[in-house]
Amino acid sequence: MKGGKSKTESKKADPKLAVNKKGGATTKGARKPAKGKAAKDPNKPKRPPSAFFVFMEEFRKQFNKENPDNKAVSAVGKAAGAKWKTMSDTDKAPYVAKAGKRKQDYEKSMKAYNKKQEEGPTAADEESEKSLSEVEDDDDDEDEDDDE
């Protein structure tokens, strides 16, 4: 092929054609910040564990007793996964029941949490925020006195 571009040349991106909307350099693997994503509420109840994770709680204790020299988390997970796959449904039943119980408790706590969220901030919450800001203001006053 005389006069034609080689395959490697045609695959390279021309820097003149690159579009950069924000003016900054683009990098591979860079994530854009989430837009409009709300901060997590620390008071929100955590999701309940699945039956497998309930099984893992007990299995982890047993595995660590049998293998005290093994510190790898991945080894515990692999061994638990292999055992879980070989277990029958009747062997898994107690873990499924415990997971179901935890799920019911979670649903109750979520209902209470959602009800509290609908009511909005209470007067006590607003008052506690005020007291925090007053405490911070007091600290600032003390710092100014120390500087003088």
Coordinates of N, CA, C and O in Angstrom, one line a residue:
M1 N 0.8 -1.2 0.0 CA 0.0 0.0 0.0 C 0.9 1.2 0.0 O 1.3 1.7 1.0
K2 N 1.1 1.8 -1.2 CA 1.9 3.0 -1.2 C 1.0 4.2 -1.0 O -0.1 4.3 -1.5
G3 N 1.6 5.1 -0.2 CA 0.9 6.4 0.0 C -0.3 6.3 1.0 O -0.8 7.3 1.3
G4 N -0.7 5.1 1.4 CA -1.7 5.0 2.4 C -1.2 5.0 3.8 O -0.1 4.8 4.1
K5 N -2.1 5.3 4.7 CA -1.7 5.3 6.1 C -1.7 3.9 6.7 O -2.4 3.0 6.2
S6 N -0.8 3.6 7.6 CA -0.7 2.3 8.2 C -1.9 2.2 9.2 O -2.5 3.2 9.6
K7 N -2.1 1.0 9.6 CA -3.2 0.7 10.5 C -3.0 1.4 11.9 O -4.0 1.9 12.5
T8 N -1.8 1.5 12.3 CA -1.5 2.1 13.6 C -1.8 3.6 13.5 O -2.3 4.2 14.5
E9 N -1.4 4.2 12.4 CA -1.6 5.7 12.3 C -3.1 6.0 12.2 O -3.6 7.0 12.8
S10 N -3.9 5.2 11.6 CA -5.3 5.5 11.5 C -6.1 5.3 12.8 O -7.1 5.9 13.0
K11 N -5.6 4.5 13.7 CA -6.2 4.2 14.9 C -5.9 5.3 16.0 O -6.7 5.5 16.9
K12 N -4.8 6.0 15.8 CA -4.5 7.1 16.8 C -5.5 8.2 16.7 O -5.8 8.6 15.6
A13 N -5.8 8.8 17.8 CA -6.8 9.9 17.8 C -6.0 11.2 17.5 O -4.9 11.4 18.0
D14 N -6.5 12.0 16.7 CA -5.9 13.3 16.4 C -6.2 14.3 17.5 O -7.4 14.5 17.8
P15 N -5.2 14.8 18.2 CA -5.5 15.7 19.3 C -6.3 17.0 18.9 O -7.0 17.6 19.7
K16 N -6.2 17.3 17.7 CA -7.0 18.5 17.2 C -8.5 18.2 17.2 O -9.3 19.1 17.3
L17 N -8.8 16.9 17.0 CA -10.2 16.6 17.0 C -10.9 16.3 18.3 O -12.1 16.2 18.4
A18 N -10.1 16.2 19.3 CA -10.6 15.9 20.7 C -11.4 17.0 21.2 O -11.0 18.2 21.1
V19 N -12.6 16.7 21.8 CA -13.4 17.7 22.3 C -13.4 17.7 23.8 O -13.6 16.6 24.4
N20 N -13.1 18.8 24.4 CA -13.0 18.9 25.9 C -13.9 20.0 26.3 O -13.6 21.2 26.1
K21 N -15.1 19.6 26.9 CA -16.1 20.6 27.2 C -15.8 21.5 28.4 O -16.1 22.7 28.3
K22 N -15.1 21.0 29.4 CA -14.9 21.8 30.6 C -13.5 22.5 30.6 O -13.2 23.2 31.5
G23 N -12.7 22.2 29.6 CA -11.4 22.9 29.5 C -10.3 22.2 30.2 O -9.2 22.6 30.1
G24 N -10.6 21.2 31.1 CA -9.6 20.5 31.8 C -9.1 19.3 31.0 O -9.7 18.9 30.0
A25 N -8.0 18.8 31.4 CA -7.5 17.6 30.7 C -8.3 16.4 31.0 O -8.8 16.2 32.1
T26 N -8.5 15.6 30.0 CA -9.3 14.4 30.2 C -8.4 13.2 30.5 O -7.3 13.1 30.0
T27 N -8.8 12.4 31.5 CA -8.0 11.2 31.9 C -8.9 10.0 31.8 O -10.1 10.1 32.0
K28 N -8.3 8.9 31.6 CA -9.0 7.6 31.5 C -9.4 7.3 32.9 O -8.6 7.4 33.9
G29 N -10.6 6.7 33.1 CA -11.1 6.3 34.4 C -11.5 7.3 35.3 O -11.9 7.0 36.5
A30 N -11.5 8.6 34.9 CA -11.9 9.7 35.8 C -13.4 9.7 35.9 O -14.1 9.6 34.9
R31 N -13.9 9.8 37.1 CA -15.4 9.8 37.3 C -15.9 11.2 37.4 O -15.2 12.1 38.0
K32 N -17.0 11.5 36.9 CA -17.6 12.8 37.1 C -18.3 12.8 38.4 O -18.9 11.8 38.9
P33 N -18.3 13.9 39.1 CA -19.1 14.0 40.4 C -20.6 13.8 40.1 O -21.1 14.3 39.1
A34 N -21.2 13.1 41.1 CA -22.6 12.9 40.9 C -23.4 14.2 41.1 O -23.1 15.0 41.9
K35 N -24.3 14.4 40.2 CA -25.1 15.7 40.2 C -26.4 15.4 41.0 O -27.1 14.5 40.7
G36 N -26.7 16.2 42.0 CA -27.9 16.2 42.7 C -28.1 15.0 43.6 O -29.2 14.7 44.0
K37 N -27.0 14.3 43.9 CA -27.1 13.1 44.7 C -27.1 13.6 46.2 O -26.2 14.3 46.6
A38 N -28.1 13.2 46.9 CA -28.3 13.6 48.3 C -27.3 12.9 49.2 O -26.9 11.7 48.9
A39 N -26.9 13.5 50.3 CA -26.0 12.9 51.2 C -26.7 11.8 52.0 O -28.0 11.9 52.2
K40 N -26.0 10.8 52.4 CA -26.6 9.7 53.1 C -27.0 10.1 54.5 O -26.2 10.8 55.2
D41 N -28.1 9.6 55.0 CA -28.6 9.9 56.3 C -28.0 8.9 57.3 O -28.3 7.7 57.1
P42 N -27.3 9.2 58.3 CA -26.7 8.2 59.2 C -27.8 7.6 60.0 O -27.5 6.5 60.6
N43 N -29.0 8.2 60.1 CA -30.0 7.6 61.0 C -30.9 6.6 60.2 O -31.7 5.9 60.8
K44 N -30.7 6.5 58.9 CA -31.4 5.5 58.1 C -31.0 4.1 58.4 O -29.8 3.8 58.5
P45 N -32.0 3.2 58.6 CA -31.6 1.8 59.0 C -30.9 1.1 57.8 O -31.1 1.4 56.7
K46 N -30.0 0.2 58.2 CA -29.2 -0.5 57.2 C -30.0 -1.7 56.7 O -30.9 -2.2 57.4
R47 N -29.8 -2.0 55.4 CA -30.5 -3.1 54.8 C -30.1 -4.4 55.5 O -29.0 -4.6 56.0
P48 N -31.1 -5.3 55.6 CA -30.8 -6.6 56.3 C -29.9 -7.5 55.5 O -30.0 -7.4 54.2
P49 N -29.1 -8.4 56.1 CA -28.3 -9.3 55.3 C -29.1 -10.4 54.7 O -30.2 -10.8 55.2
S50 N -28.6 -10.9 53.6 CA -29.3 -12.1 53.0 C -29.0 -13.3 53.8 O -28.2 -13.3 54.7
A51 N -29.7 -14.4 53.4 CA -29.4 -15.7 54.1 C -28.0 -16.1 54.0 O -27.4 -16.7 55.0
F52 N -27.3 -15.9 52.9 CA -25.9 -16.2 52.8 C -25.1 -15.5 53.8 O -24.2 -16.0 54.4
F53 N -25.3 -14.2 54.0 CA -24.5 -13.4 54.9 C -24.8 -13.8 56.3 O -23.9 -13.7 57.2
V54 N -26.0 -14.2 56.6 CA -26.3 -14.7 58.0 C -25.5 -16.0 58.2 O -24.9 -16.2 59.2
F55 N -25.4 -16.9 57.2 CA -24.6 -18.1 57.2 C -23.2 -17.7 57.4 O -22.4 -18.3 58.2
M56 N -22.7 -16.7 56.7 CA -21.3 -16.2 56.8 C -20.9 -15.8 58.2 O -19.8 -16.1 58.6
E57 N -21.8 -15.2 58.9 CA -21.5 -14.8 60.3 C -21.0 -16.0 61.1 O -20.0 -16.0 61.8
E58 N -21.8 -17.1 61.0 CA -21.4 -18.3 61.8 C -20.2 -19.0 61.2 O -19.4 -19.5 61.9
F59 N -20.2 -19.1 59.9 CA -19.1 -19.8 59.2 C -17.8 -19.2 59.4 O -16.8 -19.9 59.6
R60 N -17.8 -17.8 59.5 CA -16.5 -17.1 59.7 C -15.9 -17.4 61.0 O -14.7 -17.7 61.1
K61 N -16.7 -17.5 62.1 CA -16.2 -17.9 63.4 C -15.6 -19.3 63.4 O -14.5 -19.5 63.9
Q62 N -16.4 -20.2 62.8 CA -15.9 -21.6 62.7 C -14.6 -21.7 61.9 O -13.7 -22.4 62.3
F63 N -14.6 -21.1 60.8 CA -13.4 -21.1 59.9 C -12.2 -20.6 60.6 O -11.1 -21.1 60.4
N64 N -12.3 -19.5 61.3 CA -11.2 -18.8 61.9 C -10.7 -19.7 63.1 O -9.5 -19.6 63.4
K65 N -11.6 -20.5 63.7 CA -11.1 -21.4 64.8 C -10.3 -22.5 64.2 O -9.3 -22.9 64.7
E66 N -10.7 -23.0 63.1 CA -10.1 -24.1 62.4 C -8.8 -23.7 61.7 O -7.8 -24.5 61.6
N67 N -8.7 -22.5 61.2 CA -7.6 -22.0 60.5 C -7.1 -20.6 61.1 O -7.3 -19.6 60.5
P68 N -6.5 -20.7 62.3 CA -6.1 -19.4 63.0 C -5.0 -18.7 62.3 O -4.8 -17.5 62.4
D69 N -4.2 -19.4 61.5 CA -3.0 -18.8 60.8 C -3.5 -18.1 59.5 O -2.7 -17.3 58.9
N70 N -4.7 -18.4 59.0 CA -5.1 -17.8 57.7 C -5.8 -16.5 58.0 O -6.8 -16.4 58.6
K71 N -5.2 -15.4 57.5 CA -5.7 -14.0 57.7 C -6.4 -13.5 56.4 O -6.9 -12.4 56.5
A72 N -6.4 -14.2 55.3 CA -7.0 -13.7 54.1 C -8.5 -13.8 54.1 O -9.1 -14.8 54.4
V73 N -9.1 -12.6 53.9 CA -10.6 -12.5 53.9 C -11.1 -13.3 52.7 O -12.2 -14.0 52.8
S74 N -10.4 -13.3 51.6 CA -10.8 -13.9 50.4 C -10.9 -15.4 50.6 O -11.8 -16.1 50.0
A75 N -10.0 -16.0 51.4 CA -10.0 -17.5 51.6 C -11.3 -17.9 52.4 O -11.9 -18.9 52.1
V76 N -11.7 -17.0 53.3 CA -12.9 -17.3 54.1 C -14.1 -17.2 53.2 O -15.0 -18.1 53.2
G77 N -14.2 -16.2 52.3 CA -15.3 -16.0 51.4 C -15.4 -17.2 50.4 O -16.5 -17.7 50.1
K78 N -14.3 -17.6 49.9 CA -14.3 -18.7 48.9 C -14.8 -20.0 49.5 O -15.5 -20.7 49.0
A79 N -14.3 -20.3 50.7 CA -14.6 -21.5 51.4 C -16.1 -21.5 51.8 O -16.8 -22.5 51.6
A80 N -16.6 -20.3 52.2 CA -18.0 -20.2 52.6 C -18.9 -20.4 51.3 O -20.0 -21.0 51.4
G81 N -18.5 -19.8 50.2 CA -19.3 -19.9 49.0 C -19.3 -21.3 48.5 O -20.4 -21.8 48.1
A82 N -18.2 -22.0 48.6 CA -18.2 -23.4 48.2 C -19.1 -24.2 49.0 O -19.9 -25.1 48.5
K83 N -19.1 -24.0 50.3 CA -19.9 -24.8 51.3 C -21.4 -24.5 51.0 O -22.3 -25.3 51.0
W84 N -21.7 -23.2 50.8 CA -23.1 -22.7 50.6 C -23.7 -23.4 49.4 O -24.8 -23.8 49.4
K85 N -22.9 -23.5 48.3 CA -23.4 -24.1 47.1 C -23.7 -25.6 47.3 O -24.6 -26.2 46.7
T86 N -22.9 -26.3 48.1 CA -23.1 -27.7 48.4 C -24.3 -28.0 49.3 O -24.7 -29.1 49.4
M87 N -24.7 -27.0 50.1 CA -25.8 -27.2 51.1 C -27.1 -27.4 50.4 O -27.4 -26.8 49.4
S88 N -27.9 -28.3 51.0 CA -29.3 -28.5 50.5 C -30.2 -27.4 51.0 O -29.8 -26.6 51.9
D89 N -31.4 -27.3 50.5 CA -32.4 -26.3 50.9 C -32.7 -26.5 52.4 O -33.0 -25.5 53.1
T90 N -32.8 -27.7 52.8 CA -33.1 -27.9 54.3 C -32.0 -27.5 55.2 O -32.3 -27.0 56.3
D91 N -30.8 -27.6 54.7 CA -29.6 -27.1 55.5 C -29.6 -25.5 55.5 O -29.2 -24.9 56.5
K92 N -30.1 -24.9 54.5 CA -30.1 -23.5 54.4 C -31.3 -22.9 55.1 O -31.3 -21.7 55.4
A93 N -32.3 -23.7 55.4 CA -33.6 -23.2 56.0 C -33.4 -22.3 57.2 O -34.1 -21.3 57.3
P94 N -32.6 -22.7 58.2 CA -32.5 -21.8 59.4 C -31.9 -20.5 59.1 O -32.3 -19.4 59.7
Y95 N -31.0 -20.4 58.1 CA -30.4 -19.1 57.7 C -31.4 -18.2 56.9 O -31.5 -17.0 57.1
V96 N -32.3 -18.9 56.1 CA -33.3 -18.2 55.4 C -34.3 -17.6 56.4 O -34.8 -16.5 56.2
A97 N -34.7 -18.4 57.4 CA -35.6 -18.0 58.4 C -35.1 -16.8 59.2 O -35.8 -15.8 59.4
K98 N -33.8 -16.8 59.6 CA -33.2 -15.7 60.3 C -33.1 -14.4 59.4 O -33.4 -13.3 59.9
A99 N -32.8 -14.6 58.1 CA -32.8 -13.5 57.2 C -34.2 -12.9 57.1 O -34.4 -11.7 57.0
G100 N -35.2 -13.8 57.0 CA -36.6 -13.3 56.9 C -37.0 -12.5 58.1 O -37.7 -11.5 58.0
K101 N -36.6 -12.9 59.3 CA -36.9 -12.2 60.5 C -36.2 -10.9 60.5 O -36.9 -9.8 60.9
R102 N -35.0 -10.8 60.1 CA -34.3 -9.5 60.1 C -34.9 -8.6 59.0 O -34.9 -7.4 59.2
K103 N -35.4 -9.2 58.0 CA -36.0 -8.3 56.9 C -37.3 -7.7 57.5 O -37.6 -6.5 57.2
Q104 N -38.1 -8.5 58.2 CA -39.3 -7.9 58.8 C -39.0 -6.8 59.8 O -39.6 -5.8 59.8
D105 N -37.9 -7.0 60.6 CA -37.5 -6.0 61.5 C -37.1 -4.7 60.8 O -37.4 -3.6 61.2
Y106 N -36.4 -4.9 59.7 CA -35.9 -3.8 58.8 C -37.1 -3.0 58.3 O -37.1 -1.8 58.3
E107 N -38.1 -3.8 57.8 CA -39.3 -3.1 57.2 C -40.0 -2.3 58.2 O -40.5 -1.2 58.0
K108 N -40.1 -2.8 59.5 CA -40.7 -2.0 60.6 C -39.9 -0.7 60.8 O -40.5 0.3 61.0
S109 N -38.6 -0.9 60.9 CA -37.8 0.3 61.2 C -37.8 1.3 60.1 O -37.8 2.5 60.3
M110 N -37.9 0.8 58.8 CA -38.0 1.7 57.7 C -39.3 2.5 57.7 O -39.4 3.7 57.3
K111 N -40.4 1.8 58.1 CA -41.7 2.5 58.2 C -41.6 3.6 59.2 O -42.1 4.7 59.0
A112 N -41.0 3.3 60.3 CA -40.9 4.3 61.4 C -40.0 5.5 60.9 O -40.3 6.6 61.1
Y113 N -38.9 5.1 60.2 CA -38.0 6.1 59.7 C -38.7 7.0 58.7 O -38.6 8.2 58.7
N114 N -39.4 6.4 57.7 CA -40.1 7.2 56.7 C -41.2 8.1 57.3 O -41.4 9.2 56.9
K115 N -41.9 7.6 58.3 CA -42.9 8.4 59.0 C -42.2 9.6 59.7 O -42.7 10.7 59.6
K116 N -41.1 9.4 60.3 CA -40.3 10.4 60.9 C -39.9 11.5 59.9 O -39.9 12.7 60.1
Q117 N -39.4 11.0 58.7 CA -38.9 11.9 57.7 C -40.1 12.7 57.1 O -39.9 13.9 56.8
E118 N -41.3 12.2 57.0 CA -42.4 12.9 56.5 C -42.8 14.1 57.5 O -43.2 15.1 57.0
E119 N -42.7 13.8 58.8 CA -43.0 14.8 59.8 C -42.1 16.0 59.7 O -42.4 17.1 60.0
G120 N -40.8 15.8 59.2 CA -39.9 16.9 59.1 C -39.1 17.0 60.4 O -39.3 16.3 61.3
P121 N -38.2 18.0 60.3 CA -37.4 18.3 61.5 C -38.3 18.8 62.7 O -39.1 19.6 62.5
T122 N -38.0 18.3 63.9 CA -38.7 18.7 65.1 C -38.1 19.9 65.7 O -37.0 20.3 65.3
A123 N -38.8 20.5 66.6 CA -38.2 21.6 67.3 C -37.0 21.3 68.1 O -36.0 22.1 68.2
A124 N -36.9 20.1 68.6 CA -35.7 19.6 69.3 C -34.5 19.6 68.4 O -33.4 19.9 68.8
D125 N -34.7 19.1 67.2 CA -33.6 19.0 66.3 C -33.1 20.4 65.9 O -31.9 20.6 65.9
E126 N -34.0 21.3 65.7 CA -33.6 22.7 65.4 C -32.9 23.3 66.6 O -31.9 24.1 66.4
E127 N -33.3 23.1 67.8 CA -32.7 23.6 69.0 C -31.3 23.1 69.1 O -30.4 23.8 69.5
S128 N -31.1 21.8 68.9 CA -29.8 21.2 69.1 C -28.8 21.8 68.1 O -27.7 22.0 68.4
E129 N -29.3 22.1 66.9 CA -28.4 22.8 65.9 C -28.0 24.2 66.3 O -26.9 24.6 66.2
K130 N -29.0 24.9 67.0 CA -28.7 26.2 67.5 C -27.6 26.1 68.6 O -26.7 26.9 68.6
S131 N -27.8 25.2 69.4 CA -26.8 25.1 70.5 C -25.4 24.7 70.0 O -24.5 25.2 70.6
L132 N -25.4 23.9 69.0 CA -24.1 23.6 68.4 C -23.4 24.9 67.8 O -22.2 25.1 68.0
S133 N -24.2 25.7 67.1 CA -23.6 26.9 66.6 C -23.2 27.9 67.7 O -22.2 28.6 67.5
E134 N -23.9 27.9 68.7 CA -23.6 28.8 69.8 C -22.3 28.3 70.5 O -21.4 29.1 70.9
V135 N -22.1 27.0 70.6 CA -20.9 26.5 71.2 C -19.7 26.8 70.3 O -18.7 27.2 70.8
E136 N -19.9 26.7 69.0 CA -18.8 27.1 68.1 C -18.5 28.5 68.2 O -17.3 28.9 68.1
D137 N -19.5 29.4 68.3 CA -19.3 30.8 68.5 C -18.5 31.1 69.7 O -17.6 32.0 69.7
D138 N -18.8 30.4 70.8 CA -18.1 30.6 72.1 C -16.7 30.2 71.9 O -15.8 30.9 72.4
D139 N -16.4 29.2 71.2 CA -15.0 28.8 71.0 C -14.2 29.8 70.2 O -13.1 30.1 70.5
D140 N -14.9 30.4 69.2 CA -14.3 31.4 68.4 C -13.9 32.6 69.3 O -12.9 33.2 69.1
D141 N -14.8 33.0 70.2 CA -14.5 34.1 71.1 C -13.3 33.9 72.0 O -12.5 34.8 72.2
E142 N -13.2 32.7 72.5 CA -12.0 32.3 73.3 C -10.7 32.4 72.5 O -9.7 32.8 73.0
D143 N -10.8 32.0 71.3 CA -9.6 32.0 70.4 C -9.1 33.4 70.2 O -7.9 33.7 70.2
E144 N -10.1 34.3 70.0 CA -9.7 35.7 69.8 C -9.1 36.3 71.1 O -8.2 37.1 71.0
D145 N -9.6 35.9 72.2 CA -9.0 36.4 73.5 C -7.5 35.9 73.6 O -6.7 36.6 74.1
D146 N -7.3 34.7 73.2 CA -5.9 34.1 73.3 C -5.0 34.9 72.4 O -3.8 35.0 72.8
D147 N -5.4 35.4 71.3 CA -4.5 36.0 70.3 C -4.1 37.4 70.9 O -3.0 37.9 70.5
E148 N -4.9 38.0 71.7 CA -4.6 39.4 72.1 C -3.6 39.4 73.2 O -3.0 38.9 73.8

